Coordinates of N, CA and C in Angstrom, one line a residue:
Chain R
D966 N 111.8 81.3 -54.2 CA 111.5 82.2 -53.1 C 112.7 82.9 -52.5
I967 N 112.6 84.1 -52.1 CA 113.7 84.8 -51.4 C 113.7 84.4 -49.9
Q968 N 114.8 83.9 -49.4 CA 114.9 83.5 -48.0 C 115.5 84.7 -47.2
M969 N 114.8 85.0 -46.0 CA 115.3 86.1 -45.2 C 115.8 85.4 -43.9
T970 N 117.0 85.8 -43.5 CA 117.6 85.2 -42.3 C 118.0 86.3 -41.3
Q971 N 117.4 86.3 -40.1 CA 117.7 87.3 -39.1 C 118.7 86.7 -38.1
S972 N 119.5 87.6 -37.5 CA 120.3 87.3 -36.4 C 120.4 88.5 -35.4
P973 N 120.5 88.2 -34.1 CA 120.3 86.9 -33.5 C 118.9 86.5 -33.5
S974 N 118.6 85.3 -33.0 CA 117.2 84.8 -32.8 C 116.6 85.5 -31.6
S975 N 117.4 85.7 -30.6 CA 116.9 86.4 -29.4 C 118.1 87.2 -28.8
L976 N 117.7 88.2 -28.0 CA 118.7 88.9 -27.3 C 118.1 89.5 -26.0
S977 N 119.0 89.8 -25.0 CA 118.6 90.4 -23.8 C 119.5 91.6 -23.6
A978 N 118.9 92.8 -23.4 CA 119.7 94.0 -23.2 C 119.0 94.9 -22.1
S979 N 119.8 95.8 -21.7 CA 119.3 96.7 -20.6 C 118.7 98.0 -21.2
V980 N 117.9 98.6 -20.4 CA 117.3 99.9 -20.8 C 118.5 100.9 -21.1
G981 N 118.4 101.6 -22.2 CA 119.4 102.5 -22.6 C 120.4 101.9 -23.5
D982 N 120.5 100.6 -23.7 CA 121.5 100.0 -24.6 C 121.1 100.3 -26.0
R983 N 122.2 100.2 -26.9 CA 122.0 100.2 -28.3 C 121.9 98.8 -28.8
V984 N 120.8 98.5 -29.5 CA 120.5 97.2 -30.0 C 120.5 97.1 -31.5
T985 N 121.2 96.1 -32.1 CA 121.2 96.0 -33.5 C 120.8 94.6 -33.9
I986 N 119.9 94.5 -34.9 CA 119.4 93.2 -35.4 C 119.7 93.2 -36.9
T987 N 120.2 92.1 -37.4 CA 120.6 92.1 -38.8 C 119.6 91.1 -39.6
C988 N 119.5 91.4 -40.9 CA 118.6 90.6 -41.8 C 119.4 90.4 -43.1
R989 N 119.5 89.2 -43.5 CA 120.2 88.9 -44.8 C 119.2 88.2 -45.7
A990 N 119.2 88.7 -47.0 CA 118.4 88.1 -48.0 C 119.2 87.2 -48.9
S991 N 118.5 86.1 -49.4 CA 119.3 85.1 -50.2 C 119.6 85.6 -51.6
Q992 N 119.0 86.7 -52.0 CA 119.3 87.4 -53.2 C 119.0 88.9 -53.0
S993 N 119.4 89.7 -53.9 CA 119.2 91.2 -53.8 C 117.7 91.5 -53.7
V994 N 117.3 92.3 -52.8 CA 115.9 92.8 -52.7 C 116.0 94.4 -52.9
S995 N 117.1 94.9 -53.4 CA 117.2 96.3 -53.5 C 117.0 97.0 -52.2
N996 N 116.1 97.9 -52.1 CA 115.7 98.5 -50.8 C 114.3 98.2 -50.4
Y997 N 113.8 97.1 -50.9 CA 112.4 96.6 -50.6 C 112.4 95.8 -49.4
L998 N 112.8 96.4 -48.3 CA 112.9 95.7 -47.0 C 112.2 96.5 -45.9
N999 N 111.3 95.8 -45.2 CA 110.5 96.4 -44.1 C 110.8 95.7 -42.8
W1000 N 110.6 96.5 -41.7 CA 110.8 96.0 -40.4 C 109.5 96.2 -39.6
Y1001 N 109.1 95.1 -38.8 CA 107.9 95.2 -38.0 C 108.3 94.8 -36.6
Q1002 N 107.5 95.4 -35.6 CA 107.5 95.0 -34.2 C 106.2 94.3 -33.9
H1003 N 106.3 93.2 -33.2 CA 105.1 92.4 -32.9 C 105.1 92.0 -31.4
K1004 N 104.1 92.5 -30.7 CA 103.9 92.2 -29.3 C 102.8 91.2 -29.2
P1005 N 102.9 90.3 -28.2 CA 101.9 89.3 -28.0 C 100.5 89.9 -27.8
G1006 N 99.5 89.3 -28.5 CA 98.1 89.7 -28.4 C 97.8 91.0 -29.2
K1007 N 98.8 91.5 -30.0 CA 98.6 92.7 -30.8 C 98.9 92.4 -32.3
A1008 N 98.4 93.2 -33.1 CA 98.8 93.1 -34.5 C 100.2 93.7 -34.7
P1009 N 101.0 93.1 -35.7 CA 102.3 93.7 -36.0 C 102.2 95.2 -36.3
N1010 N 103.3 95.9 -36.1 CA 103.4 97.3 -36.3 C 104.6 97.6 -37.2
L1011 N 104.3 98.3 -38.3 CA 105.4 98.7 -39.2 C 106.3 99.8 -38.6
L1012 N 107.5 99.5 -38.6 CA 108.5 100.5 -38.0 C 109.3 101.2 -39.1
I1013 N 109.8 100.4 -40.1 CA 110.7 100.9 -41.1 C 110.2 100.3 -42.5
Y1014 N 110.1 101.2 -43.5 CA 109.9 100.7 -44.8 C 111.0 101.2 -45.8
A1015 N 111.1 100.5 -46.9 CA 112.1 100.9 -47.9 C 113.5 101.0 -47.2
A1016 N 113.7 100.0 -46.4 CA 115.0 99.8 -45.7 C 115.4 100.9 -44.7
S1017 N 115.1 102.1 -44.9 CA 115.6 103.2 -44.0 C 114.6 104.3 -43.7
S1018 N 113.3 104.2 -44.2 CA 112.3 105.2 -44.0 C 111.5 104.9 -42.7
L1019 N 111.4 105.9 -41.8 CA 110.7 105.7 -40.6 C 109.2 105.9 -40.8
Q1020 N 108.5 104.9 -40.4 CA 107.0 105.0 -40.5 C 106.5 106.1 -39.6
S1021 N 105.5 106.8 -40.1 CA 104.9 107.9 -39.3 C 104.5 107.4 -37.9
G1022 N 104.8 108.2 -36.9 CA 104.4 107.8 -35.5 C 105.4 106.9 -34.8
V1023 N 106.4 106.4 -35.4 CA 107.4 105.5 -34.8 C 108.5 106.4 -34.2
P1024 N 108.9 106.0 -32.9 CA 109.9 106.8 -32.3 C 111.2 106.9 -33.0
S1025 N 111.9 108.0 -33.0 CA 113.1 108.2 -33.8 C 114.3 107.3 -33.3
R1026 N 114.2 106.6 -32.1 CA 115.2 105.7 -31.7 C 115.4 104.5 -32.6
F1027 N 114.3 104.3 -33.4 CA 114.4 103.2 -34.4 C 114.9 103.7 -35.7
S1028 N 115.9 102.9 -36.3 CA 116.4 103.3 -37.6 C 116.8 102.0 -38.3
G1029 N 116.8 102.2 -39.7 CA 117.1 101.0 -40.5 C 118.2 101.5 -41.5
S1030 N 119.0 100.5 -42.0 CA 120.0 100.8 -43.0 C 120.2 99.5 -43.8
G1031 N 120.9 99.7 -45.0 CA 121.2 98.6 -45.8 C 120.6 98.7 -47.2
S1032 N 121.1 97.8 -48.1 CA 120.5 97.7 -49.4 C 121.1 96.4 -50.0
G1033 N 120.4 95.9 -51.0 CA 120.9 94.7 -51.6 C 120.5 93.4 -50.8
T1034 N 121.4 92.9 -50.1 CA 121.2 91.7 -49.3 C 121.3 91.8 -47.8
D1035 N 121.9 92.9 -47.4 CA 122.3 93.0 -45.9 C 121.6 94.3 -45.4
F1036 N 120.9 94.1 -44.3 CA 120.1 95.1 -43.7 C 120.3 95.1 -42.1
T1037 N 120.0 96.3 -41.5 CA 120.1 96.4 -40.1 C 119.0 97.2 -39.5
L1038 N 118.5 96.8 -38.4 CA 117.5 97.6 -37.6 C 118.3 97.9 -36.3
T1039 N 118.3 99.2 -36.0 CA 118.9 99.7 -34.8 C 118.0 100.4 -33.9
I1040 N 118.0 100.0 -32.6 CA 117.3 100.8 -31.5 C 118.4 101.5 -30.8
S1041 N 118.4 102.8 -30.8 CA 119.5 103.6 -30.3 C 119.6 103.6 -28.8
S1042 N 118.5 103.5 -28.1 CA 118.4 103.5 -26.7 C 117.2 102.7 -26.3
L1043 N 117.4 101.5 -25.9 CA 116.3 100.5 -25.7 C 115.4 101.0 -24.5
Q1044 N 114.1 100.9 -24.7 CA 113.2 101.3 -23.7 C 112.3 100.1 -23.3
P1045 N 111.8 100.1 -22.1 CA 111.0 98.9 -21.6 C 109.9 98.5 -22.6
E1046 N 109.3 99.5 -23.3 CA 108.2 99.1 -24.2 C 108.6 98.5 -25.5
D1047 N 110.0 98.4 -25.7 CA 110.5 97.8 -26.9 C 110.6 96.3 -26.8
S1048 N 110.2 95.8 -25.7 CA 110.2 94.3 -25.5 C 109.2 93.7 -26.5
A1049 N 109.7 92.9 -27.5 CA 108.8 92.4 -28.6 C 109.6 91.5 -29.5
T1050 N 109.0 91.0 -30.5 CA 109.7 90.2 -31.5 C 109.7 91.1 -32.8
Y1051 N 110.8 91.2 -33.4 CA 111.0 92.0 -34.6 C 111.3 91.1 -35.8
Y1052 N 110.6 91.5 -36.9 CA 110.7 90.8 -38.1 C 111.1 91.7 -39.3
C1053 N 112.0 91.2 -40.1 CA 112.2 91.8 -41.4 C 111.3 91.1 -42.5
Q1054 N 111.0 91.8 -43.5 CA 110.2 91.3 -44.6 C 110.7 91.9 -45.9
Q1055 N 110.8 91.1 -46.9 CA 111.2 91.6 -48.3 C 109.9 91.8 -49.1
S1056 N 109.7 92.9 -49.7 CA 108.6 93.2 -50.6 C 109.0 93.4 -52.0
Y1057 N 110.2 92.8 -52.4 CA 110.8 92.9 -53.7 C 110.1 92.1 -54.7
S1058 N 109.7 90.8 -54.3 CA 109.1 89.9 -55.2 C 108.2 88.9 -54.5
T1059 N 107.2 88.5 -55.1 CA 106.3 87.5 -54.5 C 106.9 86.1 -54.7
P1060 N 106.7 85.2 -53.7 CA 106.0 85.5 -52.4 C 106.8 86.4 -51.5
L1061 N 106.1 87.4 -51.0 CA 106.8 88.2 -49.9 C 107.2 87.2 -48.8
T1062 N 108.3 87.5 -48.2 CA 108.8 86.6 -47.1 C 109.3 87.4 -45.9
F1063 N 109.1 86.8 -44.8 CA 109.5 87.3 -43.5 C 110.8 86.6 -43.0
G1064 N 111.6 87.3 -42.2 CA 112.6 86.6 -41.5 C 111.9 85.8 -40.3
Q1065 N 112.7 85.0 -39.6 CA 112.2 84.1 -38.6 C 111.9 84.8 -37.3
G1066 N 112.3 86.1 -37.2 CA 112.0 86.9 -36.0 C 113.2 87.0 -35.0
T1067 N 113.3 88.1 -34.3 CA 114.3 88.3 -33.3 C 113.5 88.7 -32.0
K1068 N 113.6 87.9 -31.0 CA 112.9 88.3 -29.7 C 113.8 89.1 -28.9
V1069 N 113.4 90.3 -28.5 CA 114.1 91.3 -27.7 C 113.5 91.3 -26.3
E1070 N 114.4 91.0 -25.3 CA 113.9 91.1 -23.9 C 114.7 92.1 -23.2
I1071 N 114.1 92.7 -22.2 CA 114.7 93.7 -21.3 C 115.3 93.0 -20.1
K1072 N 116.6 93.3 -19.8 CA 117.2 92.7 -18.6 C 116.6 93.3 -17.3
Chain F
E1442 N 90.0 108.0 -40.2 CA 90.9 107.0 -39.6 C 90.9 105.7 -40.4
V1443 N 92.1 105.3 -40.8 CA 92.2 104.0 -41.5 C 92.0 102.9 -40.6
Q1444 N 91.1 101.9 -40.9 CA 90.9 100.8 -40.1 C 90.7 99.5 -40.9
L1445 N 91.2 98.4 -40.4 CA 90.9 97.1 -41.0 C 90.3 96.3 -39.8
V1446 N 89.0 95.9 -40.0 CA 88.3 95.2 -38.9 C 88.0 93.8 -39.4
Q1447 N 88.5 92.8 -38.6 CA 88.4 91.4 -39.0 C 87.2 90.7 -38.3
S1448 N 86.7 89.7 -38.8 CA 85.6 88.9 -38.2 C 86.2 88.2 -37.0
G1449 N 85.2 87.7 -36.2 CA 85.6 87.1 -34.9 C 86.2 85.7 -34.9
A1450 N 86.6 85.3 -33.7 CA 87.3 84.0 -33.6 C 86.3 82.9 -34.0
E1451 N 86.9 81.8 -34.6 CA 86.1 80.7 -35.1 C 86.7 79.4 -34.5
V1452 N 85.8 78.5 -34.2 CA 86.2 77.1 -33.7 C 85.5 76.1 -34.7
K1453 N 86.3 75.3 -35.4 CA 85.8 74.5 -36.4 C 86.3 73.1 -36.3
K1454 N 85.7 72.1 -37.0 CA 86.1 70.7 -37.0 C 86.9 70.5 -38.3
P1455 N 87.8 69.5 -38.3 CA 88.5 69.2 -39.5 C 87.6 68.8 -40.6
G1456 N 87.9 69.3 -41.8 CA 87.0 69.0 -42.9 C 85.9 70.1 -43.2
E1457 N 85.7 70.9 -42.2 CA 84.7 71.9 -42.4 C 85.2 73.1 -43.2
S1458 N 84.3 73.9 -43.8 CA 84.7 75.1 -44.6 C 84.6 76.3 -43.7
L1459 N 85.3 77.4 -44.1 CA 85.3 78.6 -43.3 C 85.7 79.8 -44.2
R1460 N 85.1 80.9 -44.0 CA 85.5 82.2 -44.6 C 85.6 83.2 -43.5
I1461 N 86.7 83.9 -43.5 CA 86.9 85.0 -42.5 C 87.0 86.3 -43.3
S1462 N 86.7 87.4 -42.7 CA 86.6 88.6 -43.5 C 87.5 89.8 -42.9
C1463 N 87.7 90.8 -43.7 CA 88.5 91.9 -43.3 C 87.9 93.1 -44.0
K1464 N 87.3 94.0 -43.2 CA 86.6 95.2 -43.8 C 87.4 96.4 -43.6
G1465 N 87.7 97.1 -44.7 CA 88.5 98.3 -44.7 C 87.6 99.6 -44.6
S1466 N 88.1 100.6 -43.9 CA 87.4 101.9 -43.9 C 88.4 103.0 -43.7
G1467 N 87.9 104.2 -44.0 CA 88.8 105.4 -43.8 C 89.8 105.6 -45.0
Y1468 N 89.7 104.8 -46.0 CA 90.5 105.1 -47.2 C 89.9 104.4 -48.4
S1469 N 90.5 104.7 -49.6 CA 90.0 104.1 -50.8 C 90.4 102.6 -50.9
F1470 N 89.4 101.8 -50.7 CA 89.7 100.3 -50.6 C 90.4 99.8 -51.8
T1471 N 90.1 100.3 -53.0 CA 90.7 99.8 -54.2 C 92.1 100.3 -54.5
S1472 N 92.6 101.2 -53.7 CA 93.9 101.8 -53.9 C 95.1 101.0 -53.4
Y1473 N 94.8 100.0 -52.6 CA 95.9 99.3 -51.9 C 95.6 97.8 -52.0
W1474 N 96.6 97.0 -52.2 CA 96.5 95.5 -52.1 C 96.2 95.2 -50.6
I1475 N 95.5 94.1 -50.4 CA 95.3 93.5 -49.0 C 96.1 92.2 -49.0
S1476 N 96.9 92.0 -48.0 CA 97.7 90.8 -47.7 C 97.1 90.0 -46.6
W1477 N 97.3 88.7 -46.6 CA 96.9 87.9 -45.4 C 98.2 87.2 -44.9
V1478 N 98.3 87.2 -43.5 CA 99.5 86.7 -42.9 C 99.1 85.7 -41.8
R1479 N 99.7 84.6 -41.7 CA 99.4 83.6 -40.7 C 100.5 83.6 -39.6
Q1480 N 100.0 83.4 -38.3 CA 100.9 83.1 -37.2 C 100.4 81.9 -36.5
M1481 N 101.1 80.8 -36.7 CA 100.8 79.6 -35.9 C 101.2 79.7 -34.5
P1482 N 100.7 78.9 -33.6 CA 101.0 79.1 -32.1 C 102.5 79.0 -31.9
G1483 N 103.1 80.0 -31.3 CA 104.5 80.0 -30.9 C 105.4 80.1 -32.1
K1484 N 104.9 80.5 -33.3 CA 105.8 80.6 -34.4 C 105.8 82.0 -35.0
G1485 N 106.5 82.2 -36.1 CA 106.7 83.5 -36.7 C 105.6 83.8 -37.7
L1486 N 105.8 85.0 -38.3 CA 104.8 85.5 -39.3 C 105.1 84.8 -40.7
E1487 N 104.0 84.4 -41.4 CA 104.1 83.8 -42.7 C 103.2 84.6 -43.7
W1488 N 103.7 85.0 -44.8 CA 102.9 85.7 -45.8 C 102.2 84.6 -46.6
M1489 N 100.8 84.8 -46.7 CA 100.0 83.8 -47.4 C 99.7 84.2 -48.8
G1490 N 99.4 85.4 -49.0 CA 99.1 85.9 -50.3 C 98.4 87.3 -50.3
R1491 N 98.1 87.8 -51.4 CA 97.5 89.2 -51.4 C 96.5 89.3 -52.6
I1492 N 95.7 90.3 -52.5 CA 94.7 90.6 -53.5 C 94.7 92.1 -53.9
D1493 N 94.5 92.4 -55.1 CA 94.2 93.7 -55.6 C 92.7 93.9 -55.7
P1494 N 92.1 94.6 -54.7 CA 90.6 94.7 -54.7 C 90.0 95.3 -56.0
T1495 N 90.9 96.0 -56.8 CA 90.3 96.7 -58.0 C 89.8 95.6 -59.0
D1496 N 90.6 94.6 -59.2 CA 90.3 93.6 -60.2 C 90.3 92.1 -59.6
T1497 N 90.5 92.0 -58.3 CA 90.6 90.7 -57.6 C 91.8 89.9 -58.1
Y1498 N 92.8 90.5 -58.7 CA 94.0 89.7 -59.1 C 94.7 89.3 -57.8
T1499 N 95.2 88.0 -57.8 CA 95.8 87.5 -56.5 C 97.2 87.0 -56.8
N1500 N 98.0 87.0 -55.8 CA 99.3 86.3 -55.7 C 99.2 85.4 -54.4
Y1501 N 99.7 84.2 -54.5 CA 99.7 83.3 -53.4 C 101.2 82.8 -53.1
S1502 N 101.5 82.6 -51.9 CA 102.7 81.9 -51.5 C 102.5 80.4 -52.0
P1503 N 103.5 79.8 -52.5 CA 103.4 78.4 -52.9 C 103.0 77.5 -51.7
S1504 N 103.4 77.9 -50.5 CA 103.0 77.1 -49.3 C 101.5 77.1 -49.1
F1505 N 100.8 78.0 -49.6 CA 99.4 78.1 -49.4 C 98.5 78.0 -50.6
Q1506 N 99.1 78.1 -51.8 CA 98.4 77.9 -53.0 C 97.6 76.6 -53.1
G1507 N 96.4 76.7 -53.4 CA 95.6 75.5 -53.5 C 94.9 75.1 -52.2
H1508 N 95.3 75.7 -51.1 CA 94.7 75.3 -49.8 C 93.8 76.4 -49.3
V1509 N 94.0 77.6 -49.7 CA 93.2 78.7 -49.3 C 92.8 79.5 -50.6
T1510 N 91.7 80.3 -50.4 CA 91.3 81.2 -51.5 C 91.2 82.6 -50.9
I1511 N 91.8 83.6 -51.6 CA 91.7 85.0 -51.2 C 90.7 85.7 -52.2
S1512 N 89.8 86.4 -51.7 CA 88.8 87.1 -52.6 C 88.5 88.5 -52.0
A1513 N 87.8 89.3 -52.7 CA 87.4 90.6 -52.2 C 86.1 91.0 -52.9
D1514 N 85.4 91.9 -52.2 CA 84.2 92.5 -52.7 C 84.4 94.0 -52.5
K1515 N 84.7 94.7 -53.6 CA 85.0 96.1 -53.5 C 83.8 96.9 -53.1
S1516 N 82.6 96.4 -53.4 CA 81.4 97.2 -53.2 C 81.1 97.3 -51.7
I1517 N 81.7 96.4 -50.9 CA 81.6 96.5 -49.4 C 82.9 96.6 -48.7
S1518 N 84.0 96.9 -49.5 CA 85.3 97.2 -49.0 C 85.8 96.0 -48.1
T1519 N 85.6 94.8 -48.5 CA 85.9 93.6 -47.7 C 86.7 92.6 -48.5
A1520 N 87.7 92.1 -47.8 CA 88.5 91.0 -48.3 C 88.2 89.8 -47.5
Y1521 N 88.5 88.6 -48.1 CA 88.1 87.3 -47.5 C 89.3 86.4 -47.6
L1522 N 89.4 85.5 -46.7 CA 90.3 84.3 -46.7 C 89.4 83.1 -46.4
Q1523 N 89.5 82.1 -47.3 CA 88.5 81.0 -47.3 C 89.2 79.7 -47.4
W1524 N 88.7 78.7 -46.6 CA 89.1 77.3 -46.7 C 87.9 76.4 -47.1
S1525 N 88.1 75.4 -47.9 CA 87.1 74.5 -48.2 C 87.1 73.3 -47.3
S1526 N 88.3 73.0 -46.8 CA 88.4 71.8 -46.0 C 89.5 72.0 -45.0
L1527 N 89.1 72.4 -43.8 CA 90.1 72.8 -42.7 C 90.8 71.5 -42.2
K1528 N 92.1 71.8 -41.8 CA 92.9 70.8 -41.1 C 93.3 71.3 -39.7
A1529 N 93.6 70.4 -38.9 CA 94.1 70.8 -37.5 C 95.3 71.8 -37.6
S1530 N 96.1 71.6 -38.6 CA 97.3 72.4 -38.8 C 96.9 73.8 -39.3
D1531 N 95.7 74.1 -39.5 CA 95.3 75.5 -39.9 C 95.0 76.3 -38.6
T1532 N 95.1 75.7 -37.5 CA 94.9 76.4 -36.2 C 96.0 77.5 -36.1
A1533 N 95.5 78.8 -36.1 CA 96.5 79.9 -36.1 C 95.7 81.2 -35.9
M1534 N 96.5 82.3 -35.7 CA 96.0 83.6 -35.8 C 96.2 84.1 -37.3
Y1535 N 95.2 84.7 -37.9 CA 95.3 85.2 -39.2 C 95.1 86.7 -39.2
Y1536 N 96.0 87.4 -39.9 CA 95.9 88.9 -40.0 C 95.7 89.3 -41.4
C1537 N 94.9 90.3 -41.6 CA 95.0 91.0 -42.9 C 95.7 92.3 -42.7
A1538 N 96.3 92.8 -43.8 CA 97.1 94.1 -43.7 C 97.0 94.8 -45.0
R1539 N 97.0 96.1 -45.0 CA 97.0 97.0 -46.1 C 98.4 97.1 -46.6
Q1540 N 98.7 96.8 -47.9 CA 100.0 96.8 -48.4 C 100.3 98.2 -49.1
N1541 N 101.2 98.9 -48.4 CA 101.6 100.2 -49.0 C 103.1 100.1 -49.2
W1542 N 103.9 101.0 -48.8 CA 105.4 100.7 -48.7 C 105.5 100.0 -47.4
G1543 N 105.5 98.7 -47.4 CA 105.3 97.9 -46.1 C 103.8 97.8 -45.9
D1544 N 103.4 96.9 -44.9 CA 102.0 96.8 -44.5 C 101.8 97.7 -43.4
D1545 N 101.1 98.9 -43.7 CA 101.1 100.0 -42.8 C 99.9 99.9 -41.9
Y1546 N 98.8 99.2 -42.2 CA 97.7 99.1 -41.3 C 97.3 97.6 -41.3
W1547 N 97.0 97.1 -40.1 CA 96.7 95.7 -39.9 C 95.3 95.5 -39.2
G1548 N 94.7 94.4 -39.5 CA 93.5 94.1 -38.7 C 93.9 93.6 -37.4
Q1549 N 92.9 93.4 -36.5 CA 93.2 92.9 -35.1 C 93.5 91.4 -35.0
G1550 N 93.3 90.7 -36.1 CA 93.6 89.3 -36.1 C 92.3 88.5 -35.9
T1551 N 92.3 87.3 -36.5 CA 91.2 86.3 -36.3 C 91.8 85.0 -35.9
L1552 N 91.4 84.5 -34.7 CA 91.9 83.3 -34.2 C 91.1 82.1 -34.8
V1553 N 91.7 81.2 -35.5 CA 91.0 80.1 -36.0 C 91.5 78.8 -35.3
T1554 N 90.6 78.1 -34.7 CA 90.9 76.9 -34.0 C 90.2 75.7 -34.7
V1555 N 91.0 74.7 -35.1 CA 90.4 73.5 -35.8 C 90.7 72.3 -34.9
S1556 N 89.7 71.7 -34.4 CA 89.8 70.6 -33.5 C 88.6 69.7 -33.5
S1557 N 88.9 68.4 -33.4 CA 87.8 67.4 -33.5 C 87.2 67.3 -32.1

């Protein structure tokens, strides 16, 4: 199985801050890397697919980059509604696997 | 409008069987795989497996292989997740999702509680 490791596990930042979350795969997943936002009591929401493609309807302050084993999700200007847990997921090979999540809190 | 609608919350006893459902609408059900994802209380997302509704071909995570069964009935655009003998450790929220480039549409989740 491909292991996905996110860092940090949690962070606290102020409104307007630039936030970066990293995700590392235990082997190359090419660009088969997705990012999700998950809020309590709601279904996860796809933000980024194929490492850097913005899902329709997702605000442009979210962006993704990387290929191979190292990936980044960036929120360019943190908003109050961005408080959530963020997960990366590789869809390169089965079993598909998620990172352990990064909890983002607003100061 | 694309929708995945899951069946309601369940409370079961250990050893009992259960099948939960996920009904797709607003798109061609056989054009996309359906995945199932578990979230145990206070924990992260875990991919359980997926099914191709066209031919019911399945992939399972080794962590779930043999403990759950994923099936689908394309005639009613519905996927299923089934247990033959529940354990307390199966208590969790279960989501279905449409697999595109990423899982682009998700069901609302089904809470399964297993307690004696």
